[in-house]
Amino acid sequence: MSRLNATFARLRSEGRQGLVSYVVAGDPSPSGTVELLHQLVAAGADVLEVGVPFSDPMAEGAVIQKGHERALANGMSLQGVLDIVAAFRQADQHTPIIMMGYANPIERFGYEMFAAAGAEAGVDGLITVDLPPEEVDAIDAALKAVELDNIFLISPTTPASRIQTIVERARGFIYCVAVKGVTGSGQLDAVEVARNVALIRSKTALPVAVGFGIKDADSARAVAAVADAVVVGSALIDAMVRVAEQDSVASEHQLHAAAAALLKSIREGMDSSPS
Amino acid sequence: MTIDITPELFASVPDAHGRFGPFGGKFVAETLMSALSDLEALYARLKDDAAFQREFDADLAHYVGRPSPLYEASRLSDAIGGGRIYLKREDLNHTGAHKVNNTIGQALLAKHMGKRRVIAETGAGQHGVATATVAARLGLECHVFMGEEDIRRQSLNVYRMKLLGAEVVPVTSGSRTLKDAMNEALRDWVTNVDDTFYIIGTVAGPHPYPMLVRDFQSVIGREARVQSLAQAGKLPAGLVACVGGGSNAIGLFHPFLQDAEVAMYGVEAGGRGLETGAHAAPLSMGSPGVLHGNRTYLMQDDDGQILDTHSVSAGLDYPGVGPEHAWLKDIGRVNYVSANDDEALAAFHRLTRVEGIMPALETAHAMAYAERLAADMSPDEHIIVNLSGRGDKDILTVAAIEGIEV
């Protein structure tokens, strides 16, 4: 069983909702990302989403954009992200890792080369933000050949007929985008999210993770009531940026600890009953 | 690529997936896919609709001032002493550039879709001005995204947009130029997709934009073809246009693609020289990749990161190019060449002094190459240059380069 399927099966048997954390590989530093990922797992992450930095991350809000810029300034590359995953796997064989990025760096690397290198490094799945089903055939074949899951986004604007097309191609889980907007933006509407998740569930048995706009324990709890998993990204990066801004000599360890502390509070919020 | 160039070939692109051979497509986040499908369906219905075409043609005639003249630049041609140079005077359009042909068309689409808000990206500001203009005319809310660097070097156009009632949104991410403005416009569109129409200014972006912008701009080539036959008695030996995203070039070229005897030259920005890396010439020096919703030639590094570009002209300062140009390059129908900053500046001055026509710095790249081309031709041949925009917006840039305080 794949790490993703095993994780969602375990969560289901425990009657819990999963927590997915997103950080950008190479931010705050390339050498610290492995440690950060381990800390996020310790703080309650069930699935790790690792951002592949891109010069033109057009679906990202300001917080994650700046994370991409810092990572690129730190010299992070797609190969560097794969190296981080391989290093993480030396100490953790169980936590699923999803890479999330944009088509061009992967296309430049070569779809088949990437799939092979990703499988070798211990990657479990891929989200390519700008490869909708219409453009996905080539990479899909490459990922399938090495049993990596191709994970698709479904947004509030996706019509029902299109949801059907997407779930037929999807593997691993469905990433349900909570708001019309970029990452980290807007106020999510729990009622609309619930409706969209229900629509997706009517068409697939795959787990549904909800992301975009989940900032804290309250919003995570609201989403966890209807979804299989909650994705938190911008808020974690923002927590690290705040520490760095308040204390210019803060250690990298302090930055990581701030992200882990926020994630832990979100985990506790999801596991407690509504206040 | 081995491909038979038949007249039918050019009518066959884009295909149903928005592809021009391997280029084009719809590489966007899921949230935008249904908006693109809606636009595609609307345009498929309207493009052959007589009433819509009448409305478009009437606006071009009475608001833009079309047809634009085809002018024989006699003094310039005599001075060069080769082939005759004709200028397709898009600079005489309302707002001073070819951009308005497209914004008129897309604003009509926005109106048909009932959108109350339009957004646009702009580099030199010409597309921003053309969008703000049609928004004012139709009473639409208008937001124009513009890189901070471009706001600085195109301050006149920024003020024009504000006078027209548009909000100019400074973009501070990345290289702070046209590509970043397009990222930010796409982010705005994702957020406000319900009530907003994105008026893309060039033949790039996701399908159906490269197709519909081409169709709206093709009025340039259709007129030029008729005018060439009437005024010179034959088709031109060559067409020359500058290429940033490539909308003025495709507008001139497209109606001539089936005329095998007409050679075509798309002139990219050579910046400080192609050998320096400081340029904006993806067709000359780049490689295929995916950016801003389409697969095309890009300036990128070995990791697939998009490179910063350089050009004296803000409107050519873009690391990608429309997918149809990428395809026309690969099948060998159009020659893509370049002119560098210094050559463009020299051509800017020459046309101003010899013909009393001040071209935009973008357009001056086409003029620089046209002079070279005409020099090797005989006087019984002629070429047409798309004089895509006027240069008033650039006088502060030119003065600054030459150390003159205005």
XYZ file of C-alpha atoms in Angstrom:
681
model
C 0.000 0.000 0.000
C 1.326 3.476 -0.829
C 2.322 5.747 2.024
C -0.585 8.078 1.168
C -3.185 5.308 1.141
C -1.789 3.849 4.361
C -1.895 7.248 6.057
C -5.487 7.977 5.067
C -6.535 4.426 6.018
C -4.950 4.838 9.435
C -6.600 8.245 9.953
C -9.955 6.807 8.973
C -9.589 3.881 11.364
C -8.689 6.295 14.149
C -11.606 8.545 13.278
C -9.310 11.557 12.869
C -8.774 14.142 10.165
C -5.363 14.530 8.599
C -3.167 17.604 8.772
C -1.118 18.537 5.714
C 1.651 21.109 6.121
C 3.163 23.137 3.273
C 6.546 24.824 3.312
C 8.808 25.839 0.426
C 11.948 23.754 0.054
C 14.962 25.980 0.668
C 13.078 28.524 2.791
C 14.311 29.786 5.216
C 17.415 27.804 4.188
C 18.262 24.763 2.062
C 20.301 23.181 4.838
C 17.488 23.556 7.383
C 14.524 22.245 5.394
C 14.992 18.587 6.417
C 15.002 19.530 10.086
C 11.919 21.722 9.555
C 10.045 18.822 7.946
C 10.858 16.523 10.872
C 9.655 19.193 13.308
C 6.379 19.570 11.412
C 5.823 15.815 11.654
C 6.561 15.960 15.376
C 4.038 18.800 15.709
C 1.284 16.747 14.080
C 1.644 16.826 10.283
C 0.312 13.622 8.733
C 1.341 14.543 5.181
C 4.146 16.885 4.106
C 3.672 19.113 1.116
C 6.962 20.517 -0.138
C 6.860 23.535 -2.430
C 9.182 23.507 -5.439
C 10.253 27.128 -5.879
C 9.483 28.820 -9.200
C 10.281 32.293 -10.462
C 6.643 32.925 -11.466
C 4.346 31.222 -8.938
C 1.113 32.647 -10.324
C -1.296 30.860 -7.964
C 0.464 31.966 -4.788
C -0.367 34.849 -2.511
C 2.294 37.255 -1.280
C 3.487 35.132 1.672
C 4.294 32.021 -0.360
C 5.583 34.091 -3.314
C 8.219 35.554 -1.031
C 9.055 32.064 0.198
C 9.702 31.042 -3.420
C 11.858 34.129 -3.945
C 13.931 33.418 -0.819
C 14.385 29.778 -1.769
C 15.581 30.695 -5.268
C 17.920 33.321 -3.845
C 19.267 30.505 -1.638
C 20.046 28.529 -4.797
C 17.270 25.955 -4.449
C 16.566 23.872 -7.574
C 14.316 20.934 -8.411
C 17.270 18.582 -7.878
C 17.840 20.293 -4.538
C 14.233 19.543 -3.523
C 14.671 15.890 -4.464
C 17.867 15.771 -2.383
C 15.948 17.201 0.608
C 13.278 14.512 0.279
C 15.933 11.776 0.063
C 17.657 13.134 3.178
C 14.331 13.295 5.059
C 13.593 9.668 4.141
C 16.752 8.475 5.931
C 15.001 9.107 9.249
C 11.308 8.854 8.273
C 9.996 6.071 6.054
C 6.320 6.604 6.837
C 5.206 10.201 6.383
C 3.965 10.797 2.816
C 5.607 13.663 0.896
C 3.831 15.527 -1.871
C 5.748 17.938 -4.058
C 3.801 20.993 -5.200
C 5.003 23.235 -7.964
C 4.638 24.543 -11.492
C 5.073 22.798 -14.813
C 8.140 24.525 -16.213
C 10.890 23.360 -13.820
C 9.547 19.792 -14.041
C 9.214 19.950 -17.814
C 12.757 21.265 -18.063
C 13.998 18.430 -15.836
C 12.094 15.975 -18.043
C 8.852 14.305 -16.928
C 10.263 10.772 -16.991
C 13.536 11.767 -15.389
C 11.604 13.592 -12.683
C 9.260 10.671 -12.018
C 12.169 8.258 -11.710
C 14.178 10.589 -9.485
C 11.103 11.383 -7.363
C 10.322 7.717 -6.771
C 13.971 7.039 -5.943
C 14.066 9.934 -3.448
C 10.895 8.799 -1.701
C 8.330 11.252 -3.078
C 4.743 9.995 -2.961
C 2.807 12.431 -5.104
C 2.853 15.597 -7.161
C 0.602 18.619 -7.497
C 1.369 20.710 -10.574
C -0.711 23.837 -10.197
C -0.709 24.800 -13.877
C -1.317 21.331 -15.321
C -5.111 20.914 -15.401
C -6.475 17.621 -16.788
C -6.328 19.044 -20.329
C -2.530 19.301 -20.186
C -1.620 16.386 -17.995
C -1.338 13.334 -20.256
C 2.441 13.294 -20.633
C 3.323 13.734 -16.983
C 0.508 11.434 -15.878
C 1.974 8.550 -17.846
C 5.425 9.162 -16.390
C 4.122 9.328 -12.809
C 1.929 6.230 -13.192
C 4.874 4.205 -14.458
C 6.621 4.640 -11.095
C 3.412 4.607 -8.989
C 3.559 8.245 -7.946
C 0.169 9.817 -7.294
C -0.897 12.732 -9.457
C -2.998 14.986 -7.260
C -5.508 17.390 -8.764
C -7.064 20.587 -7.538
C -10.815 21.129 -7.616
C -11.938 24.698 -7.048
C -15.193 26.444 -6.184
C -15.535 27.280 -9.895
C -15.164 23.689 -11.116
C -18.519 22.574 -12.579
C -19.929 19.182 -11.545
C -19.269 17.624 -14.954
C -15.643 18.613 -14.726
C -15.307 17.250 -11.196
C -16.241 13.875 -12.671
C -13.452 14.152 -15.281
C -10.928 15.145 -12.645
C -11.728 12.439 -10.094
C -11.435 9.794 -12.799
C -7.806 10.815 -13.284
C -6.962 11.562 -9.668
C -4.949 9.331 -7.350
C -3.913 9.675 -3.701
C -6.401 12.329 -2.652
C -8.359 15.277 -4.009
C -7.147 18.762 -3.140
C -10.234 20.907 -2.740
C -9.461 24.623 -3.011
C -11.542 26.405 -0.387
C -11.682 29.890 -1.895
C -11.573 31.630 -5.228
C -8.183 33.180 -4.933
C -4.504 32.637 -4.395
C -2.926 30.786 -1.484
C -3.334 32.464 1.884
C -6.085 34.754 0.682
C -9.610 35.474 1.645
C -12.008 34.323 4.271
C -13.226 30.826 3.646
C -16.928 30.169 3.678
C -17.444 26.939 5.651
C -20.891 26.386 4.143
C -19.594 26.651 0.587
C -16.656 24.371 1.411
C -19.023 21.785 2.873
C -21.180 21.901 -0.243
C -18.212 21.486 -2.563
C -16.722 18.637 -0.515
C -20.087 16.862 -0.547
C -20.257 17.243 -4.323
C -16.772 15.758 -4.678
C -17.611 12.903 -2.316
C -20.658 12.053 -4.398
C -18.280 11.247 -7.261
C -15.265 9.604 -5.632
C -14.181 7.551 -2.641
C -10.753 9.249 -2.618
C -9.957 11.267 0.520
C -10.624 15.008 0.211
C -8.133 17.523 1.609
C -9.138 21.195 1.824
C -6.647 24.028 1.532
C -6.255 27.787 0.784
C -7.309 30.216 3.484
C -6.878 28.008 6.581
C -5.026 30.182 9.065
C -5.649 28.921 12.577
C -7.265 26.353 14.830
C -10.782 27.719 14.292
C -10.716 27.660 10.510
C -9.009 24.240 10.591
C -11.682 22.853 12.900
C -14.458 24.180 10.672
C -12.952 22.503 7.628
C -12.044 19.288 9.453
C -15.728 18.820 10.229
C -16.400 18.075 6.569
C -13.039 17.034 5.029
C -10.585 14.159 5.408
C -7.654 16.505 5.779
C -6.761 20.165 6.206
C -3.862 21.875 4.394
C -1.963 24.727 6.072
C 0.754 26.638 4.223
C 0.853 30.434 4.179
C 0.175 30.616 7.932
C 3.243 28.466 8.685
C 5.495 30.561 6.478
C 4.027 33.739 7.902
C 4.779 32.494 11.439
C 8.440 32.083 10.516
C 8.609 35.471 8.782
C 7.132 37.198 11.848
C 9.818 35.790 14.127
C 12.532 36.819 11.680
C 11.091 40.335 11.449
C 10.793 40.764 15.200
C 14.263 39.460 15.944
C 16.841 39.930 13.224
C 19.274 37.586 14.977
C 16.705 34.827 15.562
C 18.203 31.407 14.844
C 16.809 29.193 12.159
C 15.786 26.812 14.893
C 13.593 29.537 16.417
C 11.921 30.113 13.062
C 11.211 26.401 12.656
C 9.881 26.246 16.215
C 7.398 29.033 15.466
C 5.993 27.110 12.485
C 5.847 23.887 14.508
C 4.094 25.644 17.414
C 1.404 27.025 15.099
C 0.904 23.625 13.494
C 0.601 22.022 16.920
C -2.067 24.519 17.978
C -3.971 23.784 14.775
C -3.700 20.038 15.436
C -5.046 20.528 18.955
C -7.832 22.709 17.644
C -8.875 20.037 15.157
C -8.844 17.339 17.829
C -10.832 19.332 20.405
C -14.569 19.816 20.257
C -15.815 23.203 19.013
C -15.479 25.977 21.585
C 10.081 19.831 -38.145
C 9.011 18.635 -41.599
C 5.644 20.036 -42.424
C 3.960 20.922 -45.709
C 3.060 24.572 -45.816
C -0.361 24.693 -47.437
C -2.920 27.500 -47.279
C -5.132 25.242 -45.153
C -2.384 24.823 -42.574
C -2.690 28.358 -41.239
C -6.447 28.107 -40.865
C -6.045 24.877 -38.888
C -4.481 26.494 -35.825
C -5.176 26.641 -33.018
C -6.800 23.210 -32.728
C -9.636 22.428 -30.323
C -7.175 22.336 -27.420
C -5.794 25.752 -28.292
C -2.555 24.340 -29.642
C -0.386 25.605 -32.434
C 1.553 22.419 -33.118
C 3.257 21.698 -29.779
C 2.721 25.269 -28.513
C -0.170 27.071 -26.817
C -2.648 25.222 -24.610
C -4.261 26.083 -21.266
C -1.695 25.865 -18.488
C -3.556 27.595 -15.673
C -4.814 26.835 -12.194
C -8.101 24.965 -12.017
C -10.019 28.014 -10.745
C -9.637 29.718 -14.147
C -10.565 26.771 -16.324
C -14.304 27.355 -16.345
C -13.846 31.080 -17.044
C -11.700 30.157 -20.045
C -14.300 27.658 -21.245
C -17.024 30.290 -20.947
C -14.930 32.765 -22.933
C -14.161 30.143 -25.545
C -17.828 29.268 -25.969
C -18.888 32.912 -26.195
C -16.215 33.732 -28.736
C -17.020 30.666 -30.843
C -20.584 31.957 -31.045
C -19.739 35.619 -31.690
C -16.801 35.435 -34.044
C -18.942 34.586 -37.038
C -21.920 36.535 -35.804
C -22.700 39.327 -38.253
C -24.083 41.699 -35.622
C -20.994 41.328 -33.409
C -18.679 41.904 -36.366
C -20.672 44.974 -37.394
C -20.370 46.373 -33.892
C -16.613 45.709 -33.860
C -16.088 47.190 -37.333
C -18.148 50.272 -36.484
C -16.088 50.913 -33.348
C -12.873 50.514 -35.322
C -14.102 52.967 -37.960
C -15.669 55.650 -35.767
C -13.819 55.368 -32.452
C -10.363 54.147 -33.451
C -10.247 55.884 -36.835
C -9.618 52.907 -39.090
C -8.500 52.120 -41.680
C -5.056 53.351 -40.753
C -3.056 54.681 -43.712
C -0.310 52.825 -45.548
C 2.329 55.495 -46.034
C 5.286 55.311 -48.411
C 8.311 56.639 -46.532
C 9.908 58.180 -49.628
C 12.692 60.213 -48.048
C 13.772 57.322 -45.854
C 13.612 54.899 -48.805
C 15.623 57.310 -50.990
C 18.226 57.766 -48.272
C 18.683 54.000 -47.959
C 18.664 53.555 -51.715
C 17.185 50.055 -51.869
C 13.647 48.723 -51.666
C 10.738 51.037 -50.894
C 9.589 51.171 -47.265
C 5.877 51.505 -46.512
C 4.624 52.154 -42.996
C 1.335 50.781 -41.722
C 0.348 53.694 -39.516
C -1.056 52.064 -36.375
C 0.426 55.018 -34.502
C -2.446 57.096 -35.871
C -5.072 55.010 -34.100
C -6.914 56.508 -31.162
C -4.579 56.118 -28.134
C -1.560 55.941 -30.420
C -0.900 52.253 -30.973
C -2.293 49.017 -32.368
C -3.298 47.880 -28.869
C -6.738 49.471 -29.053
C -7.879 47.120 -31.870
C -7.764 44.297 -29.358
C -9.152 46.136 -26.339
C -12.182 47.214 -28.371
C -12.819 43.586 -29.272
C -12.312 42.188 -25.783
C -14.371 44.960 -24.192
C -17.261 43.929 -26.461
C -16.823 40.365 -25.177
C -16.782 41.625 -21.575
C -20.002 43.504 -22.251
C -21.642 40.395 -23.720
C -20.604 38.440 -20.599
C -22.057 41.103 -18.295
C -18.771 41.705 -16.449
C -18.575 44.989 -14.554
C -14.820 45.049 -13.982
C -11.865 44.661 -16.342
C -8.205 44.084 -15.531
C -5.102 44.247 -17.683
C -1.345 43.875 -17.484
C 0.852 46.423 -19.156
C 4.544 46.924 -19.881
C 5.027 50.154 -21.802
C 1.576 51.271 -20.764
C 0.085 51.243 -24.265
C -2.162 48.278 -23.557
C -3.009 49.738 -20.159
C -4.023 53.018 -21.759
C -6.023 51.218 -24.444
C -7.815 49.184 -21.773
C -8.469 52.207 -19.542
C -9.850 53.984 -22.601
C -12.420 51.339 -23.508
C -13.289 50.914 -19.822
C -14.021 54.642 -19.572
C -16.157 54.480 -22.670
C -18.180 51.523 -21.379
C -18.293 52.638 -17.737
C -16.382 49.594 -16.466
C -14.185 49.528 -13.376
C -10.577 49.129 -14.519
C -7.436 47.935 -12.739
C -4.135 47.895 -14.601
C -1.191 45.898 -13.211
C 2.171 47.393 -14.002
C 5.660 46.577 -12.762
C 7.230 49.169 -10.474
C 10.179 49.472 -12.838
C 7.859 50.155 -15.783
C 5.842 52.688 -13.767
C 9.072 54.610 -13.323
C 10.093 54.554 -16.990
C 6.596 55.118 -18.425
C 5.283 57.795 -16.088
C 3.350 59.619 -18.817
C 1.241 56.587 -19.611
C 0.662 55.967 -15.894
C -0.829 59.421 -15.574
C -2.906 58.930 -18.733
C -4.432 55.782 -17.236
C -5.242 57.591 -14.009
C -6.882 60.441 -15.925
C -9.019 57.815 -17.668
C -10.229 56.591 -14.290
C -8.190 53.395 -14.034
C -6.407 52.277 -10.928
C -2.766 51.501 -11.709
C -1.585 48.760 -9.352
C 2.201 48.695 -8.838
C 3.701 45.211 -8.983
C 6.696 44.735 -6.707
C 7.353 41.023 -7.121
C 10.068 39.394 -9.217
C 11.706 41.610 -11.816
C 8.947 44.246 -11.486
C 8.259 44.321 -15.236
C 5.694 42.956 -17.690
C 5.961 39.262 -16.745
C 5.333 40.049 -13.086
C 2.422 42.306 -14.023
C 0.914 39.340 -15.876
C 1.395 37.076 -12.823
C -0.380 39.642 -10.669
C -3.225 40.087 -13.169
C -3.725 36.317 -13.211
C -3.812 36.328 -9.383
C -6.436 39.059 -9.423
C -8.472 37.162 -11.991
C -8.422 33.967 -9.880
C -9.694 36.002 -6.947
C -12.377 37.985 -8.785
C -13.265 35.612 -11.591
C -17.026 35.995 -11.129
C -17.295 39.673 -12.034
C -14.011 40.345 -13.844
C -12.910 40.094 -17.461
C -9.162 39.841 -18.018
C -8.214 41.839 -21.134
C -4.872 40.273 -22.116
C -2.840 42.633 -24.259
C -0.916 40.248 -26.429
C -1.171 36.963 -28.315
C 0.043 35.025 -25.265
C -1.714 33.591 -22.218
C -3.993 30.557 -22.137
C -6.317 29.571 -24.991
C -8.486 31.209 -26.311
C -6.542 34.475 -25.824
C -3.795 33.936 -28.435
C -6.504 33.183 -30.995
C -8.912 35.976 -30.217
C -6.235 38.648 -29.860
C -4.835 37.517 -33.223
C -8.278 37.727 -34.787
C -8.894 41.244 -33.444
C -5.439 42.452 -34.555
C -5.657 40.861 -38.019
C -7.512 43.936 -39.230
C -3.998 45.418 -39.626
C -2.893 42.855 -42.180
C -6.227 42.710 -43.974
C -6.111 46.462 -44.584
C -2.411 46.408 -45.479
C -2.969 43.690 -48.081
C -5.674 45.706 -49.856
C -3.660 48.932 -49.570
C -0.491 47.326 -50.912
C -2.299 46.054 -53.991
C -3.960 49.439 -54.543
C -0.954 51.667 -53.899
C 2.021 49.577 -55.022
C 0.183 47.343 -57.461
C 1.373 44.149 -55.818
C 1.959 42.341 -52.589
C 4.996 43.361 -50.570
C 8.223 41.366 -50.791
C 8.492 41.492 -47.021
C 6.706 42.369 -43.785
C 8.517 43.618 -40.705
C 7.174 44.001 -37.164
C 8.602 44.075 -33.661
C 7.847 41.132 -31.381
C 7.471 41.290 -27.626
C 4.427 39.120 -26.965
C 3.805 39.544 -30.671
C 0.323 41.024 -31.159
C 1.178 43.712 -33.705
C 3.334 41.246 -35.634
C 0.686 38.535 -35.798
C -1.891 41.187 -36.750
C 0.164 42.209 -39.761
C 1.426 38.742 -40.703
C -1.641 36.588 -40.344
C -3.604 37.699 -43.416
C -0.467 37.198 -45.560
C 0.605 33.767 -44.265
C -0.799 32.003 -47.327
C 1.074 34.321 -49.713
C 4.259 32.293 -50.117
C 6.025 35.146 -51.937
C 5.720 37.462 -48.929
C 8.700 37.038 -46.566
C 8.157 37.913 -42.908
C 10.480 39.200 -40.233
C 9.632 39.389 -36.540
C 12.143 41.624 -34.764
C 12.918 40.799 -31.142
C 14.641 43.089 -28.655
C 18.380 42.422 -28.781
C 18.930 44.605 -25.695
C 22.629 45.135 -25.066
C 23.386 42.435 -27.657
C 22.298 38.782 -27.905
C 25.796 37.678 -26.873
C 25.520 39.573 -23.545
C 22.440 37.680 -22.317
C 20.857 41.068 -21.526
C 18.057 40.974 -24.112
C 14.433 39.931 -24.589
C 14.741 37.555 -27.539
C 13.234 34.156 -26.596
C 12.664 33.086 -30.209
C 16.260 33.864 -31.142
C 17.959 32.574 -27.989
C 15.421 30.740 -25.801
C 13.924 27.265 -25.547
C 10.378 25.857 -25.237
C 8.690 25.841 -21.838
C 5.485 26.751 -19.993
C 4.674 30.222 -18.681
C 1.526 32.307 -18.271
C -0.841 29.645 -19.490
C 0.872 28.502 -22.669
C 3.783 26.500 -23.991
C 6.119 28.660 -26.034
C 9.720 29.769 -26.390
C 11.034 31.242 -23.135
C 14.153 32.760 -21.726
C 14.917 30.319 -18.916
C 17.838 28.797 -17.083
C 18.773 25.118 -16.807
C 16.440 24.710 -13.810
C 13.438 26.036 -15.736
C 13.395 29.349 -13.861
C 12.381 32.310 -15.996
C 15.224 34.752 -16.610
C 15.160 38.501 -16.262
C 15.093 40.298 -19.573
C 16.462 43.602 -20.722
C 15.266 45.988 -23.385
C 15.299 49.748 -23.734
C 11.613 49.401 -24.578
C 9.307 48.327 -21.766
C 6.816 46.804 -24.215
C 9.317 44.240 -25.529
C 10.743 43.435 -22.093
C 9.101 40.007 -21.793
C 10.718 36.548 -21.501
C 8.046 34.721 -23.505
C 6.250 35.164 -26.810
C 2.892 34.209 -28.280
C 2.606 30.477 -29.076
C 1.657 31.069 -32.715
C 5.002 32.810 -33.238
C 6.772 29.821 -31.674
C 5.003 27.607 -34.183
C 5.655 29.933 -37.156
C 9.333 29.881 -36.225
C 9.488 26.095 -36.042
C 7.729 25.555 -39.379
C 10.001 28.167 -40.949
C 7.279 30.537 -42.203
C 8.524 33.632 -40.346
C 12.118 34.704 -39.767
C 12.787 35.888 -36.220
C 15.648 38.348 -35.988
C 16.686 41.044 -33.542
C 17.736 44.669 -33.235
C 19.567 45.889 -30.158
C 18.969 48.978 -27.990
C 21.435 51.194 -29.857
C 20.113 50.241 -33.285
C 16.559 50.948 -32.139
C 17.540 54.347 -30.749
C 19.296 55.249 -34.014
C 16.202 54.198 -35.988
C 13.990 56.217 -33.620
C 15.972 59.352 -34.444
C 16.231 58.652 -38.152
C 12.501 58.186 -38.730
C 11.765 61.241 -36.607
C 14.181 63.449 -38.531
C 13.711 62.102 -42.043
C 9.956 61.515 -42.108
C 8.641 63.552 -39.179
C 7.219 60.392 -37.615
C 8.301 59.576 -34.070
C 7.962 55.836 -33.498
C 7.602 54.080 -30.158
C 10.859 52.489 -29.016
C 9.235 49.085 -29.544
C 8.442 49.998 -33.139
C 11.932 51.440 -33.616
C 13.281 47.864 -33.389
C 11.237 46.965 -36.467
C 12.453 50.116 -38.233
C 16.082 49.263 -37.502
C 15.745 45.865 -39.117
C 13.648 47.204 -42.007
C 16.426 49.620 -42.944
C 18.890 46.717 -43.136
C 16.450 44.647 -45.161
C 15.559 47.430 -47.630
C 19.205 48.212 -48.283
C 19.647 44.829 -49.965
C 16.507 45.072 -52.082
C 15.855 46.633 -55.490
C 13.757 49.809 -55.886
C 10.973 47.908 -57.638
C 10.396 45.873 -54.490
C 8.714 47.112 -51.348
C 8.308 46.087 -47.747
C 5.686 46.995 -45.157
C 6.697 47.841 -41.598
C 4.066 47.828 -38.906
C 4.448 51.255 -37.329
C 2.776 49.846 -34.264
C 2.896 52.867 -31.972
C 3.893 56.472 -31.615
C 6.879 57.551 -29.569
C 5.577 60.409 -27.423
C 5.518 58.111 -24.388
C 9.237 57.419 -24.822
C 10.702 60.894 -25.061
C 11.680 61.000 -21.375
C 13.434 57.631 -21.730
C 15.313 58.796 -24.818
C 16.269 62.059 -23.134
C 17.522 60.241 -20.041
C 19.663 57.857 -22.108
C 21.164 60.814 -23.909
C 21.773 62.775 -20.732
C 19.322 65.524 -21.570
C 17.123 67.117 -18.914
C 13.638 67.888 -20.171
